[in-house]
Short mmCIF file of C-alpha atoms in Angstrom, two decimals:
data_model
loop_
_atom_site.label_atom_id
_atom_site.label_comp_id
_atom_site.label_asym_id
_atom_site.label_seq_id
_atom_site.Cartn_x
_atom_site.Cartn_y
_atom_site.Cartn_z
CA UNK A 1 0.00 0.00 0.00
CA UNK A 2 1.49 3.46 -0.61
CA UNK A 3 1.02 6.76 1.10
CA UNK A 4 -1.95 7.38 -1.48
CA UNK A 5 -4.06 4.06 -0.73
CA UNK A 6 -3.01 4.70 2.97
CA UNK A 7 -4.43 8.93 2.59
CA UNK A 8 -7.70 7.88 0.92
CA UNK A 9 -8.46 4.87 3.08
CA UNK A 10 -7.95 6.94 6.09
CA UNK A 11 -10.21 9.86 4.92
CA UNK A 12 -12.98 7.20 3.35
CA UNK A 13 -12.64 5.19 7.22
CA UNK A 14 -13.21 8.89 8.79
CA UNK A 15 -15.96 9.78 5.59
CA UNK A 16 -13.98 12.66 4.72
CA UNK A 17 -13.40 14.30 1.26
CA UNK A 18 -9.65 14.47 0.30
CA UNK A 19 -8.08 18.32 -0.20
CA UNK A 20 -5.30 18.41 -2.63
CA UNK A 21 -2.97 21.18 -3.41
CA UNK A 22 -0.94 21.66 -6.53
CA UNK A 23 2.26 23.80 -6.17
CA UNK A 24 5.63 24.40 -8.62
CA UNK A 25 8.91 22.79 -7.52
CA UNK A 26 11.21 25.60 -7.15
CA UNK A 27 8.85 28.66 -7.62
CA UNK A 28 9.81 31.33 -6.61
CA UNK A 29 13.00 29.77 -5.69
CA UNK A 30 13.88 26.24 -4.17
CA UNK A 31 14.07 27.90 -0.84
CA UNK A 32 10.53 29.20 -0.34
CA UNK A 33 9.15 26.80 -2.47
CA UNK A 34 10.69 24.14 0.09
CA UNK A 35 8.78 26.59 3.14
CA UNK A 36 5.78 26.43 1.53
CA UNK A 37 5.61 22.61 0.53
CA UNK A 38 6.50 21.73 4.10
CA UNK A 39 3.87 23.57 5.51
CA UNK A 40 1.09 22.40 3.19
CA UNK A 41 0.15 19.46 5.19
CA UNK A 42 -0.22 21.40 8.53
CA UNK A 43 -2.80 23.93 6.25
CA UNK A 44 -4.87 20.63 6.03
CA UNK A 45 -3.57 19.24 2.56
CA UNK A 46 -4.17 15.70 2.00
CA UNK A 47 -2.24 14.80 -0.80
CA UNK A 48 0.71 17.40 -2.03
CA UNK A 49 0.95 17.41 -6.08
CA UNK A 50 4.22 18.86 -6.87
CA UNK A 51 5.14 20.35 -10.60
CA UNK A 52 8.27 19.38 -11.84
CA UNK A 53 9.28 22.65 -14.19
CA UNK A 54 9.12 22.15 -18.03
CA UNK A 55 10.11 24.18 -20.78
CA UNK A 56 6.92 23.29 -22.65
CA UNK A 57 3.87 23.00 -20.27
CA UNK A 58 1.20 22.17 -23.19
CA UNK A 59 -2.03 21.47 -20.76
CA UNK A 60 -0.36 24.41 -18.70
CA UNK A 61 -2.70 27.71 -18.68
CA UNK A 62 -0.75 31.02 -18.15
CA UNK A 63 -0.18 31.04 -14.32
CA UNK A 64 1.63 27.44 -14.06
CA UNK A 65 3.43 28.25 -17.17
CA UNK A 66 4.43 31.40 -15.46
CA UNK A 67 5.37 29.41 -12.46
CA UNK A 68 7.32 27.08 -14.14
CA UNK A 69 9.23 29.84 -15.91
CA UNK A 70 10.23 31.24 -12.61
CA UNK A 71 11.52 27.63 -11.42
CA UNK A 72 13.65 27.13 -14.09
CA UNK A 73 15.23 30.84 -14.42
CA UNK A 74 15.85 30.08 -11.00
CA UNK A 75 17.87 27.30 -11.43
CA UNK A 76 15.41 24.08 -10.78
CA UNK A 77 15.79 21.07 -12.35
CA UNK A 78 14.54 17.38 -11.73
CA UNK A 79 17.80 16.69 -9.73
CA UNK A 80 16.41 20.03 -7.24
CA UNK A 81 13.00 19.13 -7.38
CA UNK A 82 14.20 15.38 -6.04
CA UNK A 83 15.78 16.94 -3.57
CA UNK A 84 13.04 19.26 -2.82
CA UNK A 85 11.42 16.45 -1.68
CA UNK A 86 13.61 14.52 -0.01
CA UNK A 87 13.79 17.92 1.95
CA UNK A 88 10.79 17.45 2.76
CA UNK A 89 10.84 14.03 3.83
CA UNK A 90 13.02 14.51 6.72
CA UNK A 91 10.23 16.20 8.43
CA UNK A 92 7.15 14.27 6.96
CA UNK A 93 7.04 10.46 6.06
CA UNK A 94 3.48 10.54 5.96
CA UNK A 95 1.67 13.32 3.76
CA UNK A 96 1.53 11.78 -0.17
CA UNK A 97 3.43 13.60 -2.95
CA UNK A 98 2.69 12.88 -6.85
CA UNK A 99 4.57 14.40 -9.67
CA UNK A 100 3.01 16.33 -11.96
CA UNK A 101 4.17 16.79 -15.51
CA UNK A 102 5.80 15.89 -18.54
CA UNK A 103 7.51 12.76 -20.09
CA UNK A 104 10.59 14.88 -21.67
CA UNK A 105 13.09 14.71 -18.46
CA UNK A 106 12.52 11.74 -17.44
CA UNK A 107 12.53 10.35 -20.59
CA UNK A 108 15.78 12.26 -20.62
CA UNK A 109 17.03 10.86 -17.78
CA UNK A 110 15.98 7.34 -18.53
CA UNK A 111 12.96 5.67 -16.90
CA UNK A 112 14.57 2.92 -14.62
CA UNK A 113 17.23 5.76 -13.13
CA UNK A 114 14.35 8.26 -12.73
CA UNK A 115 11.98 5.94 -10.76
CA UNK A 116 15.10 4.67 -8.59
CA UNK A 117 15.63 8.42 -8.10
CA UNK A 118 12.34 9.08 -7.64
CA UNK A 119 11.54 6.29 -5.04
CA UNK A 120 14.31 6.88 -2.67
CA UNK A 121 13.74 10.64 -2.56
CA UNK A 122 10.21 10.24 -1.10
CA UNK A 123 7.95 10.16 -4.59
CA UNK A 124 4.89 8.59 -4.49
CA UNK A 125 2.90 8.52 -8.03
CA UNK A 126 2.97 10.25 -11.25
CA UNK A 127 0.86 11.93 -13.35
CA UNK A 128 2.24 12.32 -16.57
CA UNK A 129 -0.08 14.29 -19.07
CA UNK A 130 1.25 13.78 -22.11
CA UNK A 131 1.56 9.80 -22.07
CA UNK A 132 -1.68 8.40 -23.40
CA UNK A 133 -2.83 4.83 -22.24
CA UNK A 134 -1.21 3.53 -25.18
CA UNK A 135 2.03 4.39 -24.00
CA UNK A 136 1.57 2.45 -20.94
CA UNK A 137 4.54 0.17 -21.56
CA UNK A 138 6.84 3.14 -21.28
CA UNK A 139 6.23 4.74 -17.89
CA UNK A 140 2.92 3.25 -16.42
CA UNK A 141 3.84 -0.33 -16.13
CA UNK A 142 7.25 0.33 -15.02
CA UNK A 143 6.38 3.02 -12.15
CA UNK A 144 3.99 0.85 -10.25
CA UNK A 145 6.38 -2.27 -10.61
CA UNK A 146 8.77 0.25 -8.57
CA UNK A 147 6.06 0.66 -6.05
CA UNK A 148 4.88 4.06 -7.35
CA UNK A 149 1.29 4.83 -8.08
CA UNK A 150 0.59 6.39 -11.89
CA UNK A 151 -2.51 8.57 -12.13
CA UNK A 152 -4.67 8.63 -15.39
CA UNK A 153 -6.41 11.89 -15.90
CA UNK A 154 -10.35 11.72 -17.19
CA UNK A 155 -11.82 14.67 -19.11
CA UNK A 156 -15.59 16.06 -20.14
CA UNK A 157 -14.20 14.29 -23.95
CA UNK A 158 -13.06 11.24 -22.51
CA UNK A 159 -16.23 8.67 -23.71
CA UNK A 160 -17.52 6.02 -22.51
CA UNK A 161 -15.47 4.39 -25.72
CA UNK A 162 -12.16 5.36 -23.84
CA UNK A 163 -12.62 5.69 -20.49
CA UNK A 164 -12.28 1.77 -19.89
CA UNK A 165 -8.92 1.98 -21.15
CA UNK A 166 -8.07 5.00 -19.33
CA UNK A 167 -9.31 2.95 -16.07
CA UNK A 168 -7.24 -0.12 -16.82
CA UNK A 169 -4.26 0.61 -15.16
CA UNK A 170 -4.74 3.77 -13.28
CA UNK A 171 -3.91 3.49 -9.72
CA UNK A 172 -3.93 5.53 -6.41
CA UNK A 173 -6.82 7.84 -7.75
CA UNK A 174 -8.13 9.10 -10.76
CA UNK A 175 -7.83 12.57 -11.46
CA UNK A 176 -10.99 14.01 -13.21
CA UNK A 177 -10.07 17.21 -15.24
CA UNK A 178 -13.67 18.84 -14.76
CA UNK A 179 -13.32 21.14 -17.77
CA UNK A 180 -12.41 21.33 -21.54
CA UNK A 181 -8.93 23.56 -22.14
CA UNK A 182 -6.28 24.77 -20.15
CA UNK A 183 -5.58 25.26 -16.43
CA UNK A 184 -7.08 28.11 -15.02
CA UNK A 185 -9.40 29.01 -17.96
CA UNK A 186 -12.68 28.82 -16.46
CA UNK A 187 -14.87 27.57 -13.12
CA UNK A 188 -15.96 24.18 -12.65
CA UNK A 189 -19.52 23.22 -12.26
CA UNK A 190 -20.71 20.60 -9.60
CA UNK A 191 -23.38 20.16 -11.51
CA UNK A 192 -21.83 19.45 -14.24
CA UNK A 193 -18.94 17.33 -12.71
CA UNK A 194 -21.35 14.91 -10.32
CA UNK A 195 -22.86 12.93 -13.29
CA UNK A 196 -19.23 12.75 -14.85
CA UNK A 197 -17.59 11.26 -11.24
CA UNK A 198 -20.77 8.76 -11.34
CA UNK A 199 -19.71 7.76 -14.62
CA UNK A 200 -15.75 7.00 -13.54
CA UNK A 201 -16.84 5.56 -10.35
CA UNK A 202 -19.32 3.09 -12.67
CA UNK A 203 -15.91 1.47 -14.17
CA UNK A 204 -13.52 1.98 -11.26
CA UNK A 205 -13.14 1.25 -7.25
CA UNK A 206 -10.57 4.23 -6.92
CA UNK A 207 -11.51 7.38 -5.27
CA UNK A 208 -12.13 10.04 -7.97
CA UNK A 209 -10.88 13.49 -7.04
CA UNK A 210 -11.55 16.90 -9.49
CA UNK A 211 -9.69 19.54 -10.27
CA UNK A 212 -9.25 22.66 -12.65
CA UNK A 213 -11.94 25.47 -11.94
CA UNK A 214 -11.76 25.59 -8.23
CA UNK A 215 -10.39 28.64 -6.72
CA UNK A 216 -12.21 29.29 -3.69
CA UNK A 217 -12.96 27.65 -0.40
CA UNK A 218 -17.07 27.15 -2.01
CA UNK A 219 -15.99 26.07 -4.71
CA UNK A 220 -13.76 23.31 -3.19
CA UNK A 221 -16.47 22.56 -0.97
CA UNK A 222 -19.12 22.05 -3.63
CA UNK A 223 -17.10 20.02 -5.82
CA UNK A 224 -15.76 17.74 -3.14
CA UNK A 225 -19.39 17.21 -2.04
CA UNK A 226 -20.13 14.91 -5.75
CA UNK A 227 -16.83 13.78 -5.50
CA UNK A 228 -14.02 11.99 -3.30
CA UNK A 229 -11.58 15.56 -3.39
CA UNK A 230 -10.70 18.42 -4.88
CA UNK A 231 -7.77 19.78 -6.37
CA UNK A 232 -6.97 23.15 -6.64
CA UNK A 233 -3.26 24.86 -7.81
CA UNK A 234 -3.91 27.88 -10.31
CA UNK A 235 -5.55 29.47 -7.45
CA UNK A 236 -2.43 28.73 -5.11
CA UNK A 237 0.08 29.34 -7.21
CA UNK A 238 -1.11 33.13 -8.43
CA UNK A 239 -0.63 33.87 -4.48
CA UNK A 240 3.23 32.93 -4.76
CA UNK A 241 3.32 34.73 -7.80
CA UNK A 242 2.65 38.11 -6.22
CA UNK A 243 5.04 36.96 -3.84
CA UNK A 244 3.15 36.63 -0.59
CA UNK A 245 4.70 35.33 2.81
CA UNK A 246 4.37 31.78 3.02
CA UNK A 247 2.34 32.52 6.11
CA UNK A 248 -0.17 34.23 3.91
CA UNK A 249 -0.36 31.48 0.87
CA UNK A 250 -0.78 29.10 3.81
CA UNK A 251 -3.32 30.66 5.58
CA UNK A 252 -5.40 30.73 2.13
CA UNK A 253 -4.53 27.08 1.24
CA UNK A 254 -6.09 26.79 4.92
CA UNK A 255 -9.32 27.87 3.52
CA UNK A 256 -9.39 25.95 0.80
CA UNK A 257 -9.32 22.41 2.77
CA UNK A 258 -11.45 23.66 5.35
CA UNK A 259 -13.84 23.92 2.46
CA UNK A 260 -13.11 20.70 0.77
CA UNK A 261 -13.32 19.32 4.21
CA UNK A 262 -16.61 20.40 5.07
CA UNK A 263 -18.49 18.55 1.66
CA UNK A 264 -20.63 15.91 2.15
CA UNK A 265 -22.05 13.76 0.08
#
């Protein structure tokens, strides 16, 4: 079992919803990136989903591709963001990390090293948008042989054709992307998202969590209540990009799992 199953079998044993923050490796620096990632779980996040920088963030709206930007101009890299975290795992051996992005560096760096690497520093899934499920032979299937969990993403255009596939070897949680375009680009709908979570939840036994669209603490609130958590980062991140305290991007990230916390469904 890894620190994912063990998160969401806790909350669904306490019937909680699951709050899950998204944040840049390295933005604005590696130093109080490193603050604000180790105080993310004490602000009531769940599950920490850390961006590892790329040069070409396709599914990327314009604040993470600003954020990225930052990272890398300030020197991060995939070595840094490993080390980020295991940083971070001196103090916490608990709280669940997943690493969000792109197959280019660790492609780059060659699968087996990077999920050694990735292992040891404290990793404990992927989500890797750019790898469809017919690529599963070159990331999926290796990761969770090395213990890690790989999370599919589902979207408003993935059928009922294709979502089997995109179920079949998912693991940890799925990750429904509750609108059509970019990060940031518009609100999500409960509404909207509940009969789409019913849908995944048909073909799967893995919580479903939602994110995209959710920027306040109502928001997180109503779209945890049709669903099993909710994910929020644009929203977080444009609070480190006007370069608040950590104190103050906290104390909002506080907010935001007090709502998600409070759903019910």
């Amino acid at each position: 079992m890894t620190r994912i199953d063990a998160k969401f079998a806790d909350l669904a044993a306490r019937d909680k919803k699951a709050f899950v923050a998204y944040v840049m490796a390295g933005d604005p620096d590696f130093d109080r990136s490193l603050e604000i990632v180790r105080g993310l779980p004490g602000a009531g996040v769940d599950v920490i989903e850390l961006g590892l920088p790329f040069t070409d963030p396709m599914a990327d709206g314009p604040t993470i591709q600003a954020a990225g930007q930052r990272a890398l101009e300030a020197g991060m890299t995939l070595d840094r963001t490993l080390a980020l975290v295991a940083a971070f795992r001196e103090n916490d051996d608990t709280t669940p990390i997943v690493m969000m992005g792109y197959y280019n560096p660790i492609y780059s760096r060659g699968v087996d090293r990077f999920l050694a690497e990735a292992s040891e520093a404290g990793i404990d899934g992927l989500i890797v948008v750019d790898l469809p499920p017919e690529e599963d032979g070159e990331l999926c299937l290796p990761a969770q042989k090395a213990g890690l969990n790989f999370i599919r993403l589902a979207t408003p255009t993935t059928d009922d054709a294709r979502l089997p596939r995109v179920l079949q070897n998912t693991s940890g949680f799925v990750y429904y992307v509750s609108i059509t375009g970019i990060t940031g680009s518009t609100e999500a709908q409960a509404a909207d998202v509940a009969p789409e979570v019913a849908r995944i939840k048909a073909g799967t036994d893995l919580p479903v969590v939602v994110g995209f669209g959710i920027s306040t603490p109502e928001k997180a609130r109503a779209i945890a209540g049709v669903a099993d958590g909710a994910v929020v980062g644009s929203a977080i991140v444009s609070r480190i990009a006007q370069d608040q305290p950590a104190a103050d991007v906290l104390e909002f990230v506080r907010s935001l799992a007090d709502g998600a916390h409070s759903a019910t469904a």
